[in-house]
Coordinates of C-alpha atoms and ligand atoms in Angstrom, one line a residue:
X214 CA 102.7 143.0 122.2
X215 CA 105.1 142.7 125.1
X216 CA 107.7 145.3 125.9
X217 CA 110.7 144.4 127.9
X218 CA 113.1 146.9 129.5
X219 CA 116.8 146.5 129.9
X220 CA 116.9 143.2 128.1
X221 CA 119.9 141.2 127.0
X222 CA 120.3 140.7 123.3
X223 CA 122.5 137.6 123.7
X224 CA 119.7 135.2 122.7
X225 CA 118.9 137.3 119.7
X226 CA 122.2 137.4 117.8
X227 CA 124.0 134.4 116.4
X228 CA 127.4 135.8 117.5
X229 CA 126.2 135.4 121.1
X230 CA 127.4 138.9 122.0
X231 CA 126.1 140.0 125.4
X232 CA 124.8 143.5 125.0
X233 CA 121.7 145.1 126.4
X234 CA 118.9 147.1 124.7
X235 CA 116.9 149.7 126.6
X236 CA 113.6 148.2 125.3
X237 CA 112.8 145.1 123.4
X238 CA 109.6 144.7 121.4
X239 CA 108.2 142.0 119.1
X240 CA 105.6 143.3 116.6
X241 CA 103.1 141.0 115.1
X242 CA 100.4 143.3 113.7
X243 CA 100.4 146.5 111.7
X244 CA 98.6 148.5 114.5
X245 CA 101.5 147.6 116.9
X246 CA 103.5 150.4 115.3
X247 CA 101.0 153.1 116.1
X248 CA 100.6 151.7 119.7
X249 CA 104.4 152.0 120.2
X250 CA 104.4 155.5 118.7
X251 CA 101.9 156.7 121.3
X252 CA 103.9 155.2 124.2
X253 CA 105.6 158.3 125.7
X254 CA 108.7 156.5 127.0
X255 CA 109.3 154.9 123.6
X256 CA 108.2 157.6 121.2
X257 CA 111.3 159.7 121.1
X258 CA 113.9 156.8 121.1
X259 CA 115.5 155.5 117.9
X260 CA 114.4 152.1 116.6
X261 CA 116.8 149.3 115.8
X262 CA 115.0 146.7 113.6
X263 CA 116.3 143.1 113.7
X264 CA 115.5 139.8 112.2
X265 CA 117.2 136.8 113.8
X266 CA 120.4 138.7 114.4
X267 CA 122.4 136.4 112.1
X268 CA 124.2 139.1 110.2
X269 CA 124.8 141.6 113.0
X270 CA 127.8 142.2 115.3
X271 CA 126.9 144.2 118.4
X272 CA 129.7 146.3 119.8
X273 CA 127.7 148.3 122.3
X274 CA 124.3 148.4 124.1
X275 CA 121.4 149.6 122.0
X276 CA 120.3 152.9 123.5
X277 CA 116.8 152.7 122.0
X278 CA 114.1 150.2 121.1
X279 CA 115.1 146.9 119.5
X280 CA 112.2 145.9 117.3
X281 CA 111.7 142.4 116.0
X282 CA 108.9 141.5 113.6
X283 CA 107.1 138.2 114.1
X284 CA 104.6 138.3 111.3
X285 CA 104.4 134.6 110.4
X286 CA 101.6 133.9 108.0
X287 CA 102.3 132.2 104.6
X288 CA 99.7 132.2 101.8
X289 CA 99.5 131.5 98.1
X290 CA 98.4 134.8 96.5
X291 CA 98.4 133.7 92.9
X292 CA 98.9 130.5 90.8
X293 CA 99.0 129.6 87.2
X294 CA 99.9 126.4 85.3
X295 CA 103.6 126.7 86.1
X296 CA 104.1 129.0 89.0
X297 CA 103.0 129.8 92.6
X298 CA 103.3 133.2 94.1
X299 CA 103.8 132.7 97.8
X300 CA 103.5 135.7 100.2
X301 CA 105.4 135.1 103.4
X302 CA 105.4 136.9 106.8
X303 CA 108.8 138.6 107.5
X304 CA 109.2 136.8 110.8
X305 CA 109.1 133.2 109.3
X306 CA 112.4 131.4 109.7
X307 CA 114.1 131.3 106.3
X308 CA 115.0 127.6 106.4
X309 CA 111.5 126.7 107.5
X310 CA 110.2 128.4 104.4
X311 CA 112.7 126.6 102.2
X312 CA 111.8 123.3 103.7
X313 CA 108.1 124.0 103.3
X314 CA 108.4 124.9 99.6
X315 CA 110.6 121.8 98.9
X316 CA 108.1 119.6 100.6
X317 CA 105.5 120.9 98.1
X318 CA 107.9 119.9 95.3
X319 CA 108.3 123.6 94.2
X320 CA 111.5 124.9 92.8
X321 CA 113.3 128.2 93.5
X322 CA 114.6 128.2 97.1
X323 CA 116.3 124.8 97.4
X324 CA 119.8 126.2 96.8
X325 CA 119.3 128.5 99.7
X326 CA 118.7 125.8 102.4
X327 CA 120.1 126.0 105.9
X328 CA 120.8 129.7 105.9
X329 CA 120.0 131.2 109.3
X330 CA 117.8 134.3 109.6
X331 CA 114.3 135.4 108.7
X332 CA 112.3 135.9 105.5
X333 CA 112.4 139.7 106.1
X334 CA 116.2 139.7 106.4
X335 CA 116.5 137.6 103.1
X336 CA 115.2 140.6 101.2
X337 CA 117.2 143.2 103.1
X338 CA 120.4 141.3 102.6
X339 CA 119.6 139.6 99.3
X340 CA 121.0 136.4 100.8
X341 CA 122.8 134.1 98.4
X342 CA 124.6 130.8 98.2
X343 CA 125.3 127.9 95.8
X344 CA 124.6 129.9 92.7
X345 CA 121.3 131.4 93.8
X346 CA 120.1 134.7 95.4
X347 CA 116.9 135.6 97.2
X348 CA 116.3 138.2 94.4
X349 CA 115.9 135.4 91.8
X350 CA 112.5 134.6 93.2
X351 CA 111.4 137.7 95.1
X352 CA 108.6 139.6 93.2
X353 CA 107.4 142.0 95.8
X354 CA 108.3 143.3 99.2
X355 CA 105.7 144.8 101.5
X356 CA 106.9 147.1 104.2
X357 CA 105.5 149.3 107.0
X358 CA 106.7 152.8 107.7
X359 CA 108.0 152.8 111.3
X360 CA 106.8 156.4 111.9
X361 CA 103.2 156.0 110.9
X362 CA 102.6 152.3 110.3
X363 CA 101.6 153.0 106.6
X364 CA 102.1 150.3 104.0
X365 CA 104.7 150.8 101.3
X366 CA 105.1 148.2 98.6
X367 CA 108.1 147.6 96.3
X368 CA 108.2 145.6 93.1
X369 CA 111.3 143.6 92.4
X370 CA 112.8 146.3 90.1
X371 CA 112.4 148.9 92.8
X372 CA 114.3 146.9 95.4
X373 CA 117.7 147.8 94.1
X374 CA 119.1 144.3 94.8
X375 CA 122.8 143.7 94.5
X376 CA 125.4 141.4 95.9
X377 CA 124.3 141.1 99.6
X378 CA 122.4 144.4 99.5
X379 CA 119.1 146.1 98.6
X380 CA 117.3 149.4 99.0
X381 CA 116.3 148.2 102.5
X382 CA 119.9 147.8 103.6
X383 CA 120.7 151.2 102.1
X384 CA 118.5 154.3 102.5
X385 CA 115.7 152.6 104.3
X386 CA 117.7 151.1 107.2
X387 CA 115.6 151.4 110.4
X388 CA 112.9 153.4 108.5
X389 CA 110.9 150.6 107.0
X390 CA 110.0 147.4 108.6
X391 CA 109.6 144.4 106.2
X392 CA 106.2 143.0 106.6
X393 CA 105.7 140.4 103.8
X394 CA 107.8 139.1 100.9
X395 CA 106.3 137.5 97.8
X396 CA 108.2 134.7 96.0
X397 CA 107.5 133.3 92.6
X398 CA 108.2 129.6 92.7
X399 CA 108.0 127.0 89.9
X400 CA 105.8 123.9 90.2
X401 CA 107.5 120.5 90.0
X402 CA 107.1 120.1 86.2
X403 CA 108.1 123.7 85.4
X404 CA 111.3 124.1 87.3
X405 CA 114.8 122.8 86.8
X406 CA 117.9 122.3 89.0
X407 CA 120.4 125.2 89.4
X408 CA 123.8 123.4 89.3
X409 CA 126.0 126.4 88.4
X410 CA 127.9 126.0 91.6
X411 CA 130.5 123.3 90.8
X412 CA 130.8 121.5 94.2
X413 CA 127.0 121.2 94.3
X414 CA 127.0 119.7 90.8
X415 CA 129.7 117.2 91.9
X416 CA 127.7 116.3 95.0
X417 CA 124.7 115.3 92.9
X418 CA 126.5 113.4 90.1
X419 CA 125.0 110.1 91.3
X420 CA 121.5 111.3 90.3
X421 CA 120.6 111.7 86.6
X422 CA 119.9 115.4 85.9
X423 CA 116.4 114.7 84.6
X424 CA 115.5 112.8 87.8
X425 CA 116.6 115.5 90.2
X426 CA 114.0 117.0 92.5
X427 CA 114.3 120.2 94.6
X428 CA 114.5 117.9 97.6
X429 CA 117.8 116.4 96.3
X430 CA 119.4 119.8 95.9
X431 CA 118.0 120.8 99.3
X432 CA 119.6 117.8 101.0
X433 CA 122.9 118.2 99.2
X434 CA 123.1 121.9 100.1
X435 CA 122.4 121.2 103.8
X436 CA 125.2 118.5 103.8
X437 CA 127.6 121.0 102.1
X438 CA 126.8 123.8 104.5
X439 CA 127.1 121.5 107.6
X440 CA 130.4 120.2 106.4
X441 CA 131.9 123.6 105.6
X442 CA 130.4 126.2 108.0
X443 CA 130.5 126.3 111.8
X444 CA 127.1 125.9 113.4
X445 CA 126.1 129.2 115.2
X446 CA 124.3 127.1 117.8
X447 CA 127.6 125.7 119.0
X448 CA 130.0 128.4 117.9
X449 CA 128.8 132.0 117.7
X450 CA 129.2 133.4 114.2
X451 CA 127.4 135.3 111.5
X452 CA 128.4 133.4 108.4
X453 CA 130.7 135.2 106.0
X454 CA 132.2 138.1 107.8
X455 CA 133.6 139.8 104.7
X456 CA 132.3 140.1 101.1
X457 CA 134.2 138.5 98.3
X458 CA 136.2 141.3 96.6
X459 CA 135.4 142.2 93.0
X460 CA 138.5 143.5 91.1
X461 CA 139.1 145.1 87.8
X462 CA 140.7 143.0 85.0
X463 CA 144.2 144.6 84.9
X464 CA 144.7 144.1 88.6
X465 CA 143.4 140.6 88.3
X466 CA 146.0 139.9 85.6
X467 CA 148.8 141.1 87.9
X468 CA 147.6 139.0 90.8
X469 CA 147.0 135.8 88.9
X470 CA 150.6 136.0 87.5
X471 CA 151.9 136.1 91.0
X472 CA 149.4 133.5 92.4
X473 CA 148.5 131.2 89.5
X474 CA 146.4 129.0 91.9
X475 CA 144.2 131.8 93.0
X476 CA 140.5 130.8 92.6
X477 CA 138.4 133.3 90.7
X478 CA 135.2 133.8 88.9
X479 CA 134.9 136.0 85.9
X480 CA 131.8 138.2 86.0
X481 CA 129.6 139.3 83.1
X482 CA 131.0 142.8 83.2
X483 CA 134.6 141.6 82.8
X484 CA 135.6 142.0 86.4
X485 CA 136.7 139.2 88.7
X486 CA 135.3 138.0 92.0
X487 CA 137.9 136.3 94.2
X488 CA 137.0 134.3 97.4
X489 CA 137.9 136.4 100.4
X490 CA 138.5 133.1 102.2
X491 CA 141.4 132.3 100.0
X492 CA 143.2 135.6 100.8
X493 CA 142.6 135.1 104.5
X494 CA 143.8 131.5 104.4
X495 CA 146.9 132.4 102.4
X496 CA 147.7 135.1 104.9
X497 CA 147.7 132.3 107.6
X498 CA 144.7 133.5 109.5
X499 CA 142.6 130.3 109.3
X500 CA 142.1 128.7 112.7
X501 CA 143.9 131.6 114.5
X502 CA 142.5 133.6 117.4
X503 CA 143.1 136.8 119.3
X504 CA 141.6 136.5 122.8
X505 CA 138.1 135.2 122.5
X506 CA 137.8 136.1 118.8
X507 CA 138.8 133.6 116.2
X508 CA 138.8 132.6 112.6
X509 CA 137.0 129.4 112.0
X510 CA 139.3 126.4 111.2
X511 CA 136.5 125.1 109.0
X512 CA 136.1 128.2 106.8
X513 CA 138.4 131.2 106.7
X514 CA 135.6 133.7 105.9
X515 CA 133.8 133.0 109.2
X516 CA 134.9 134.8 112.3
X517 CA 133.8 133.1 115.5
X518 CA 133.1 133.9 119.2
X519 CA 135.1 131.4 121.2
X520 CA 132.8 131.9 124.1
X521 CA 132.9 135.3 125.8
X522 CA 134.1 137.6 123.1
X523 CA 133.0 141.2 123.0
X524 CA 131.9 142.7 119.7
X525 CA 135.0 144.9 119.8
X526 CA 137.3 142.0 120.1
X527 CA 135.9 140.6 116.9
X528 CA 136.1 143.9 115.2
X529 CA 139.8 144.2 116.2
X530 CA 140.5 140.8 114.8
X531 CA 138.7 141.8 111.6
X532 CA 140.8 144.9 111.3
X533 CA 144.0 143.0 111.7
X534 CA 142.9 140.6 108.9
X535 CA 141.9 143.5 106.7
X536 CA 145.3 145.3 107.2
X537 CA 147.3 142.1 106.6
X538 CA 145.4 141.0 103.5
X539 CA 145.7 144.6 102.2
X540 CA 149.4 144.6 102.8
X541 CA 150.0 141.2 101.2
X542 CA 147.6 141.4 98.2
X543 CA 146.6 145.0 97.8
X544 CA 143.0 144.0 98.4
X545 CA 140.7 145.7 100.9
X546 CA 138.1 143.3 102.3
X547 CA 134.7 145.0 102.8
X548 CA 132.5 143.8 105.6
X549 CA 129.4 141.7 105.0
X550 CA 128.3 141.7 108.6
X551 CA 126.6 144.9 109.9
X552 CA 128.5 146.4 112.9
X553 CA 126.3 148.1 115.5
Ligands
EPU756 N1 138.4 128.9 100.4 C1 139.6 129.0 101.0 N2 139.7 128.7 102.3 C2 138.6 128.4 103.1 C3 137.3 128.4 102.5 C4 137.3 128.6 101.1 O1 140.6 129.2 100.4 O2 138.7 128.2 104.3 C5 138.3 129.2 98.9 C6 138.3 127.9 98.1 O3 139.0 128.1 97.0 C7 136.8 127.8 97.8 C8 136.4 129.2 97.6 O4 137.2 129.9 98.6 O5 136.7 127.1 96.6 C9 135.0 129.5 97.8 O6 134.5 129.0 99.0 P1 133.0 128.7 99.3 O7 132.5 127.9 98.2 O8 132.8 128.2 100.7 O9 132.3 130.1 99.1 P2 132.6 131.6 99.6 O10 132.9 132.4 98.4 O11 133.7 131.6 100.6 C10 130.2 132.4 99.4 C11 129.2 133.1 100.2 C12 128.6 132.2 101.3 C13 127.9 131.0 100.5 C14 129.0 130.3 99.7 C15 128.4 129.2 98.8 C16 129.9 135.5 100.3 C17 130.5 136.5 101.1 N3 129.8 134.3 100.9 O12 131.2 132.0 100.2 O13 127.6 132.9 102.0 O14 127.4 130.1 101.4 O15 129.5 131.3 98.7 O16 127.7 129.7 97.7 O17 129.5 135.7 99.1 C18 127.1 134.2 103.9 O18 126.9 135.1 103.1 O19 127.1 134.3 105.2 C19 127.6 132.9 103.4 C20 128.0 131.9 104.1

């Protein structure tokens, strides 16, 4: 375990924000937690737990210890005729895991290809895209208590998964460190393609549904994401900055009368989910910038660092957008990204 003092976090967040942390540590075994707790200069400082920093916006230096977890072992823990239970270290890169499972011809993660971040963060954030969410395959999450290093395990039903959220993003923030996540995947004969997301279905029309492999979905998703979302390697960003708002039916009825072309998705509970990107684009923010903070010209839901933005510049732009969308549509856009 290596402890660095006064370290820049710029390489560790996809927004490329240049803030510092008092100490930076990577943990790769359970006993590292106890070792850190006995280090007098670190013991009393707060911990900030991070994955790959792909859903975080830093607005100030971290006055404590930034902890990243690099547990990286993957093992099959159970198997039956149709399924594989794969236990994966929290530090594994999410896309590497997806690519590995697709290579084995397993089903379950292919719709979630090309999402930045780590396996640990996939459970915290319940990542989702193209009609799938991490919670569809997660069966267990193993964590370590950051005060005493003890293991605490959660079954799926205990994780309180929701739209881009979980127990680990709510009451256990910076209290539990995700150690391993178990996924239940289907073997090639037992799975089937998830084509509920219309543009994905359209992109795969040239292949007969019965011939589709998880690899085909994987490739189509990568192509869609590359076409629609700016690459954080070349333009700092954290994917969707806002959540898609969910509104009650009577308010939806009013809005759709005024804006008959408004895209929408009716949910099982009768409410409606509307793409935040649509509101932002209608309010003329797409491609705009304020100083070094901008709205992607590729996708209105993605705020970008034009090079040297501070976290606060991006927050100020987000607030302008929130106020404007609220004034024009009566909708308040909640943040998806975590502001620190
Ligand atoms: N749209 C616009 N302008 C734009 C982009 C989109 O008006 O610039 C409208 C279009 O009508 C489009 C609709 O928004 O049909 C939906 O756009 P898209 O399919 O790109 O999905 P999204 O709702 O904007 C969500 C997730 C993404 C995920 C995609 C695909 C949230 C907050 N975002 O975006 O997740 O990749 O669906 O499933 O739920 C992320 O969480 O970081 C993320 C990228």
